[in-house]
Amino acid sequence: MESAASIAQGTDEGGWDRPRDASGLRAAELSVVLPSFNEAGNIPILIDLLDKALSGIAWEAIVVDDNSPDGTTEVARKIAGVDPRVRVIRRIGRRGLSGACIEGILSSSAPFVAIMDADLQHDETLLPKMFAAIKSDDTDLVVASRKVEGGTVGEGLSAIRAWGSNIANGLAQKLLNVTLSDPMSGFFMVRRDKAEALAPRLSPQGFKILLDLVSSANGTLKIKELPFTFRERQHGESKLDTLVTLDYFGLLLAKYFGDIVSVRFLMFGLVGASGLFVHLVALRFFLLGGMEFNLAQTAASFVAMTSNFFLNNQLTYRDRRLRGVRALIGLLTFYAVCSVGVLANVGVANLIYADPVYWWVAGTAGAVMGAVWNYAASSALTWRRS
């Protein structure tokens, strides 16, 4: 049987047998969902590793690719063409690890589903132990934890990322009463029917699907944790940037307030809070430069709007991210629609502004008024789905 790596490299000559049992109709017991973005070099290696690790288990791999420019979809499809255990979902116009995981879970018909990264940092040899644990009647979710005895972050995280992960874990445990030792883990196995029942409550945004799943279940899942060592990435680059911090806080707040408002709205609010700071700094700068208040408030509003646009484009609407000329058009559209908000911003601020000592009160009131219009514009026009 030829390896997935050799198939991906184009060395298959058509002689590779399709894996099947005696009946040829064996259904998958386990679906391994592999969310991916720019993992063309890792997918063939991972499929071969799964083939070795899951010997004796009827499994399938579901590669959910966010339209990677490096050809990840094509590589996975080439393997799928000769191995019926591999399926591919190519997502167009939407991105995000959580959303990819949800789509992968909902596409499975296996009774159990595993989520693991496609970057080789998760130890596939733990899957049989996880599978054996979850098949017991008293387990709904098995989590590979770096925090229980025997687990470690290994070389997979830098000192700074490990420190940040510890803080994030602590916040999740305290704010959401999550009892998991490692709610930031992205490696777990769940009963499909349990995940499917919770799917309508899960956010397709963000990158911490496990935390969302457990907090949405409100303590109803029977959980077991197994230790594992987080491995160092071998190929490609990490997809996590510094902006995911805001994304994570948005998820925490959404869950803390019982999903009353969407994660996207909270993301926009967090970006807006940063825009308020930018607005006040710019306003003070213009006032110190001798600019008349109405003009200074208007200029500061556009500075804040520009900051908000680019932050929202990178974070809040990363699944609809605008690039190149579209980003420029989007910025101009954002300005145009939010001009009504600017007028309200300046009008309210001017009514309040009477004493220069209270410049910040006037500026804040105006900025809050304009924020309402900014959010409406972002969803309805600037980042509308094409």
Coordinates of C-alpha atoms in Angstrom, one line a residue:
M1 CA 0.0 0.0 0.0
E2 CA 1.6 3.3 -1.1
S3 CA 2.0 6.1 1.4
A4 CA -0.1 9.3 1.3
A5 CA 3.2 11.2 1.1
S6 CA 4.2 9.5 -2.1
I7 CA 0.8 9.9 -3.6
A8 CA 0.8 13.6 -2.9
Q9 CA 4.2 13.8 -4.6
G10 CA 2.7 12.3 -7.7
T11 CA 4.4 8.9 -7.6
D12 CA 1.2 6.8 -7.5
E13 CA 0.9 4.5 -10.5
G14 CA -2.6 3.4 -9.9
G15 CA -1.8 0.2 -8.1
W16 CA -2.7 1.3 -4.6
D17 CA -5.5 -0.8 -3.1
R18 CA -8.4 0.9 -1.5
P19 CA -8.5 -0.1 2.2
R20 CA -11.6 -2.1 3.1
D21 CA -12.7 -5.1 5.1
A22 CA -14.0 -8.4 3.8
S23 CA -17.4 -6.9 3.0
G24 CA -16.0 -3.8 1.5
L25 CA -18.7 -1.8 3.3
R26 CA -17.2 -1.1 6.7
A27 CA -18.4 2.3 8.0
A28 CA -16.1 4.6 9.9
E29 CA -16.2 4.3 13.7
L30 CA -14.1 7.4 14.1
S31 CA -13.8 10.7 12.1
V32 CA -10.7 12.7 12.5
V33 CA -11.4 16.3 11.6
L34 CA -8.3 18.2 10.4
P35 CA -8.9 22.0 10.1
S36 CA -6.2 23.3 7.8
F37 CA -4.8 26.5 6.3
N38 CA -1.5 26.3 4.4
E39 CA -0.7 22.7 5.5
A40 CA 0.2 21.2 2.1
G41 CA 3.4 19.8 3.5
N42 CA 1.9 18.3 6.6
I43 CA -1.3 16.6 5.3
P44 CA 0.4 13.7 3.5
I45 CA 2.7 13.0 6.5
L46 CA -0.3 13.2 8.9
I47 CA -2.4 10.8 6.9
D48 CA 0.4 8.2 6.9
L49 CA 0.8 8.7 10.7
L50 CA -3.0 8.2 11.2
D51 CA -2.8 5.0 9.1
K52 CA -0.2 3.6 11.4
A53 CA -1.7 4.8 14.7
L54 CA -5.3 3.8 14.0
S55 CA -4.6 0.2 12.8
G56 CA -7.6 -1.9 13.6
I57 CA -10.0 1.0 13.9
A58 CA -12.4 1.9 11.0
W59 CA -11.5 5.6 10.6
E60 CA -11.8 8.5 8.2
A61 CA -10.0 11.8 7.9
I62 CA -12.0 14.9 7.1
V63 CA -9.7 17.7 5.9
V64 CA -11.5 21.1 6.2
D65 CA -9.4 23.6 4.3
D66 CA -10.0 27.3 4.3
N67 CA -9.1 27.7 0.6
S68 CA -5.3 27.6 1.3
P69 CA -3.2 29.4 -1.3
D70 CA -0.4 26.8 -0.9
G71 CA -2.6 24.0 -2.5
T72 CA -3.6 22.1 0.6
T73 CA -7.0 21.3 -0.9
E74 CA -5.4 19.8 -4.0
V75 CA -2.9 17.8 -2.1
A76 CA -5.6 16.3 0.2
R77 CA -7.9 15.6 -2.8
K78 CA -5.1 13.7 -4.6
I79 CA -4.8 11.4 -1.5
A80 CA -8.6 11.1 -1.3
G81 CA -8.7 10.1 -4.9
V82 CA -7.1 6.7 -4.0
D83 CA -8.0 6.5 -0.3
P84 CA -11.7 6.5 0.5
R85 CA -10.9 7.1 4.1
V86 CA -9.9 10.7 3.3
R87 CA -12.5 13.4 2.5
V88 CA -12.0 17.1 1.8
I89 CA -14.2 20.1 2.5
R90 CA -13.0 23.3 0.8
R91 CA -14.4 26.5 2.4
I92 CA -14.7 29.6 0.3
G93 CA -15.4 33.0 1.8
R94 CA -15.2 31.9 5.4
R95 CA -12.3 31.2 7.7
G96 CA -11.6 30.2 11.3
L97 CA -10.6 27.1 13.2
S98 CA -13.8 26.8 15.2
G99 CA -16.1 27.1 12.1
A100 CA -14.0 24.5 10.3
C101 CA -14.3 22.1 13.2
I102 CA -18.0 22.6 13.4
E103 CA -18.4 21.9 9.7
G104 CA -16.2 18.8 9.9
I105 CA -18.2 17.4 12.9
L106 CA -21.5 18.0 11.1
S107 CA -20.3 16.3 8.0
S108 CA -19.4 13.1 9.9
S109 CA -21.7 10.1 10.3
A110 CA -19.3 8.2 12.6
P111 CA -20.4 7.9 16.3
F112 CA -17.1 9.5 17.5
V113 CA -15.2 12.5 16.2
A114 CA -11.7 13.6 17.0
I115 CA -10.4 17.2 16.5
M116 CA -6.7 17.7 16.0
D117 CA -4.4 20.2 14.3
A118 CA -2.9 19.4 10.9
D119 CA 0.5 20.8 11.8
L120 CA 1.8 17.6 13.5
Q121 CA 2.0 19.2 16.9
H122 CA -0.7 16.8 18.3
D123 CA 0.4 13.2 19.0
E124 CA -1.6 10.9 16.9
T125 CA -0.5 7.9 18.8
L126 CA -2.8 9.0 21.7
L127 CA -5.9 8.6 19.5
P128 CA -6.4 4.8 20.2
K129 CA -6.3 5.5 24.0
M130 CA -8.8 8.3 23.5
F131 CA -11.0 6.1 21.4
A132 CA -10.9 3.3 24.0
A133 CA -11.8 5.8 26.7
I134 CA -14.7 7.4 24.9
K135 CA -16.3 4.1 24.0
S136 CA -17.0 3.5 27.6
D137 CA -20.6 4.3 28.6
D138 CA -19.6 7.0 31.1
T139 CA -17.5 9.3 28.8
D140 CA -18.7 11.9 26.3
L141 CA -15.5 13.9 25.8
V142 CA -11.8 12.9 26.0
V143 CA -9.3 15.8 26.1
A144 CA -5.6 15.5 25.5
S145 CA -4.3 17.7 28.2
R146 CA -0.9 19.4 28.7
K147 CA -1.7 20.2 32.3
V148 CA -2.5 16.8 33.9
E149 CA 0.2 14.7 35.4
G150 CA 2.3 13.3 32.6
G151 CA 1.4 16.0 30.1
T152 CA 3.7 18.9 29.0
V153 CA 3.9 21.7 26.5
G154 CA 7.2 20.2 25.4
E155 CA 8.9 22.3 22.7
G156 CA 5.6 23.2 21.0
L157 CA 5.1 26.6 22.7
S158 CA 7.5 29.5 23.2
A159 CA 7.9 30.7 26.8
I160 CA 5.6 33.7 26.0
R161 CA 2.9 31.6 24.4
A162 CA 3.0 29.1 27.3
W163 CA 2.6 32.0 29.8
G164 CA -0.3 33.4 27.8
S165 CA -1.9 30.0 27.6
N166 CA -1.7 29.6 31.4
I167 CA -3.4 33.0 31.9
A168 CA -6.1 32.1 29.3
N169 CA -6.7 28.7 31.1
G170 CA -7.1 30.5 34.4
L171 CA -9.6 33.0 33.0
A172 CA -11.7 30.3 31.5
Q173 CA -11.7 28.3 34.7
K174 CA -12.7 31.2 36.9
L175 CA -15.1 33.1 34.6
L176 CA -16.9 30.1 33.1
N177 CA -16.4 27.6 35.9
V178 CA -14.8 25.2 33.5
T179 CA -13.2 22.4 35.4
L180 CA -10.9 21.2 32.6
S181 CA -7.2 21.5 33.4
D182 CA -6.4 22.6 29.8
P183 CA -9.5 24.3 28.2
M184 CA -7.1 25.8 25.6
S185 CA -6.3 22.3 24.2
G186 CA -7.2 21.9 20.5
F187 CA -6.9 18.1 20.7
F188 CA -10.0 16.1 21.8
M189 CA -12.5 13.4 20.9
V190 CA -16.2 13.7 21.4
R191 CA -19.4 11.7 20.8
R192 CA -20.8 13.1 17.6
D193 CA -24.4 13.2 18.8
K194 CA -23.3 15.3 21.8
A195 CA -21.4 17.8 19.6
E196 CA -24.2 17.9 17.1
A197 CA -26.8 18.8 19.8
L198 CA -24.5 21.6 21.0
A199 CA -23.7 22.9 17.5
P200 CA -26.4 25.6 17.3
R201 CA -24.9 27.2 20.4
L202 CA -21.3 27.2 19.2
S203 CA -19.6 30.2 17.6
P204 CA -18.1 29.6 14.1
Q205 CA -15.6 32.4 15.0
G206 CA -12.5 32.1 17.0
F207 CA -10.1 29.2 17.6
K208 CA -10.9 27.6 20.9
I209 CA -13.7 25.2 20.0
L210 CA -13.1 23.0 23.1
L211 CA -13.8 25.9 25.5
D212 CA -16.9 26.8 23.5
L213 CA -18.1 23.2 23.5
V214 CA -17.6 22.6 27.2
S215 CA -19.0 26.0 28.4
S216 CA -22.0 25.6 26.1
A217 CA -22.7 22.2 27.7
N218 CA -23.1 23.7 31.1
G219 CA -21.6 20.7 32.9
T220 CA -23.6 18.0 31.1
L221 CA -20.7 16.3 29.5
K222 CA -18.8 13.5 31.1
I223 CA -15.2 14.3 30.6
K224 CA -11.9 12.4 30.8
E225 CA -8.5 14.0 30.4
L226 CA -5.4 12.1 29.1
P227 CA -1.8 13.5 29.3
F228 CA 0.0 14.4 26.1
T229 CA 3.1 16.3 25.0
F230 CA 2.7 19.2 22.7
R231 CA 5.2 18.7 19.8
E232 CA 7.2 21.3 18.0
R233 CA 5.9 22.4 14.5
Q234 CA 7.9 20.8 11.7
H235 CA 6.5 22.5 8.6
G236 CA 4.8 25.8 7.9
E237 CA 4.1 28.7 10.4
S238 CA 1.7 29.1 13.2
K239 CA -1.7 30.5 12.2
L240 CA -2.2 32.3 15.6
D241 CA -1.4 36.0 15.6
T242 CA -1.4 38.5 18.5
L243 CA -5.0 39.6 17.6
V244 CA -6.4 36.2 18.7
T245 CA -6.1 37.6 22.2
L246 CA -9.1 39.9 21.6
D247 CA -10.9 37.0 19.9
Y248 CA -10.4 34.9 23.0
F249 CA -11.7 37.5 25.3
G250 CA -14.7 38.0 23.1
L251 CA -15.5 34.3 23.4
L252 CA -15.1 34.5 27.2
L253 CA -17.4 37.4 27.5
A254 CA -20.0 35.9 25.2
K255 CA -20.1 32.7 27.2
Y256 CA -20.0 34.6 30.5
F257 CA -23.1 36.6 29.6
G258 CA -24.9 33.5 28.4
D259 CA -24.6 34.1 24.6
I260 CA -27.0 37.1 24.9
V261 CA -24.9 38.8 22.3
S262 CA -22.8 37.3 19.5
V263 CA -19.0 36.9 19.7
R264 CA -18.7 39.0 16.6
F265 CA -20.6 41.9 18.3
L266 CA -18.3 41.6 21.3
M267 CA -15.2 41.5 19.0
F268 CA -16.5 44.7 17.5
G269 CA -17.0 46.2 20.9
L270 CA -13.5 45.4 22.0
V271 CA -12.0 46.9 18.8
G272 CA -14.3 49.9 19.4
A273 CA -12.8 50.2 22.9
S274 CA -9.4 50.4 21.4
G275 CA -10.7 53.0 18.9
L276 CA -11.9 55.1 21.8
F277 CA -8.4 55.3 23.1
V278 CA -7.1 56.1 19.7
H279 CA -9.8 58.8 19.3
L280 CA -9.0 60.5 22.6
V281 CA -5.2 60.5 21.9
A282 CA -5.8 61.9 18.4
L283 CA -8.2 64.5 19.8
R284 CA -5.8 65.6 22.5
F285 CA -3.0 65.9 19.9
F286 CA -5.1 68.0 17.6
L287 CA -6.3 70.3 20.4
L288 CA -2.7 70.8 21.6
G289 CA -1.9 71.7 18.1
G290 CA -4.3 74.6 18.3
M291 CA -7.1 73.1 16.2
E292 CA -10.7 74.3 16.8
F293 CA -12.7 71.7 18.7
N294 CA -15.2 70.8 16.0
L295 CA -12.5 70.2 13.5
A296 CA -10.3 68.3 16.0
Q297 CA -13.2 66.1 16.9
T298 CA -14.0 65.3 13.3
A299 CA -10.3 64.6 12.5
A300 CA -10.0 62.4 15.5
S301 CA -13.2 60.5 14.5
F302 CA -11.6 59.6 11.1
V303 CA -8.4 58.5 12.8
A304 CA -10.3 56.2 15.1
M305 CA -12.5 54.9 12.2
T306 CA -9.4 54.1 10.2
S307 CA -7.9 52.2 13.2
N308 CA -11.2 50.4 13.8
F309 CA -11.5 49.4 10.1
F310 CA -8.2 47.7 10.0
L311 CA -8.5 46.0 13.3
N312 CA -12.0 44.7 12.5
N313 CA -10.7 43.6 9.1
Q314 CA -8.0 41.5 10.7
L315 CA -10.0 40.2 13.7
T316 CA -13.8 40.7 13.8
Y317 CA -14.3 39.9 10.1
R318 CA -11.3 37.8 9.5
D319 CA -13.6 35.2 7.8
R320 CA -14.6 38.0 5.3
R321 CA -11.2 39.8 5.3
L322 CA -10.8 42.4 2.6
R323 CA -7.5 42.6 0.7
G324 CA -5.9 44.8 -1.9
V325 CA -8.2 47.0 -3.8
R326 CA -11.2 45.6 -2.0
A327 CA -9.7 46.7 1.3
L328 CA -9.4 50.3 0.0
I329 CA -12.9 50.2 -1.3
G330 CA -14.1 48.8 2.0
L331 CA -12.3 51.6 3.9
L332 CA -13.9 54.3 1.7
T333 CA -17.3 52.6 2.1
F334 CA -16.8 52.5 5.9
Y335 CA -16.1 56.2 5.8
A336 CA -19.1 56.9 3.7
V337 CA -21.6 55.0 5.7
C338 CA -20.2 56.0 9.1
S339 CA -20.3 59.7 8.1
V340 CA -23.7 59.8 9.6
G341 CA -22.2 58.5 12.8
V342 CA -19.5 61.1 12.6
L343 CA -22.1 63.8 12.3
A344 CA -23.9 62.5 15.4
N345 CA -20.5 62.1 17.1
V346 CA -19.5 65.7 16.5
G347 CA -23.0 67.1 17.3
V348 CA -23.3 65.3 20.7
A349 CA -19.7 66.2 21.6
N350 CA -20.2 69.9 20.7
L351 CA -23.3 70.0 22.9
I352 CA -21.4 68.7 25.9
Y353 CA -18.1 70.6 25.3
A354 CA -18.3 73.8 27.3
D355 CA -15.2 73.7 29.4
P356 CA -11.8 72.7 27.9
V357 CA -11.0 70.8 31.1
Y358 CA -13.7 68.3 30.2
W359 CA -12.6 67.7 26.6
W360 CA -12.4 64.0 27.3
V361 CA -16.1 63.8 28.4
A362 CA -17.3 65.4 25.2
G363 CA -15.0 63.3 23.1
T364 CA -16.1 60.1 24.8
A365 CA -19.8 60.9 24.4
G366 CA -19.4 61.6 20.7
A367 CA -17.4 58.5 20.1
V368 CA -20.0 56.3 21.7
M369 CA -22.7 57.8 19.6
G370 CA -20.7 57.1 16.4
A371 CA -20.0 53.5 17.4
V372 CA -23.6 52.5 16.9
W373 CA -23.4 53.5 13.2
N374 CA -20.0 51.9 12.8
Y375 CA -21.3 48.5 13.8
A376 CA -24.3 48.7 11.5
A377 CA -22.1 49.7 8.6
S378 CA -19.6 46.8 9.2
S379 CA -22.2 44.1 8.9
A380 CA -24.6 45.6 6.4
L381 CA -22.2 47.0 3.8
T382 CA -18.5 47.0 4.3
W383 CA -18.0 43.3 5.1
R384 CA -21.2 42.0 3.6
R385 CA -21.1 38.4 2.3
S386 CA -20.5 38.3 -1.4

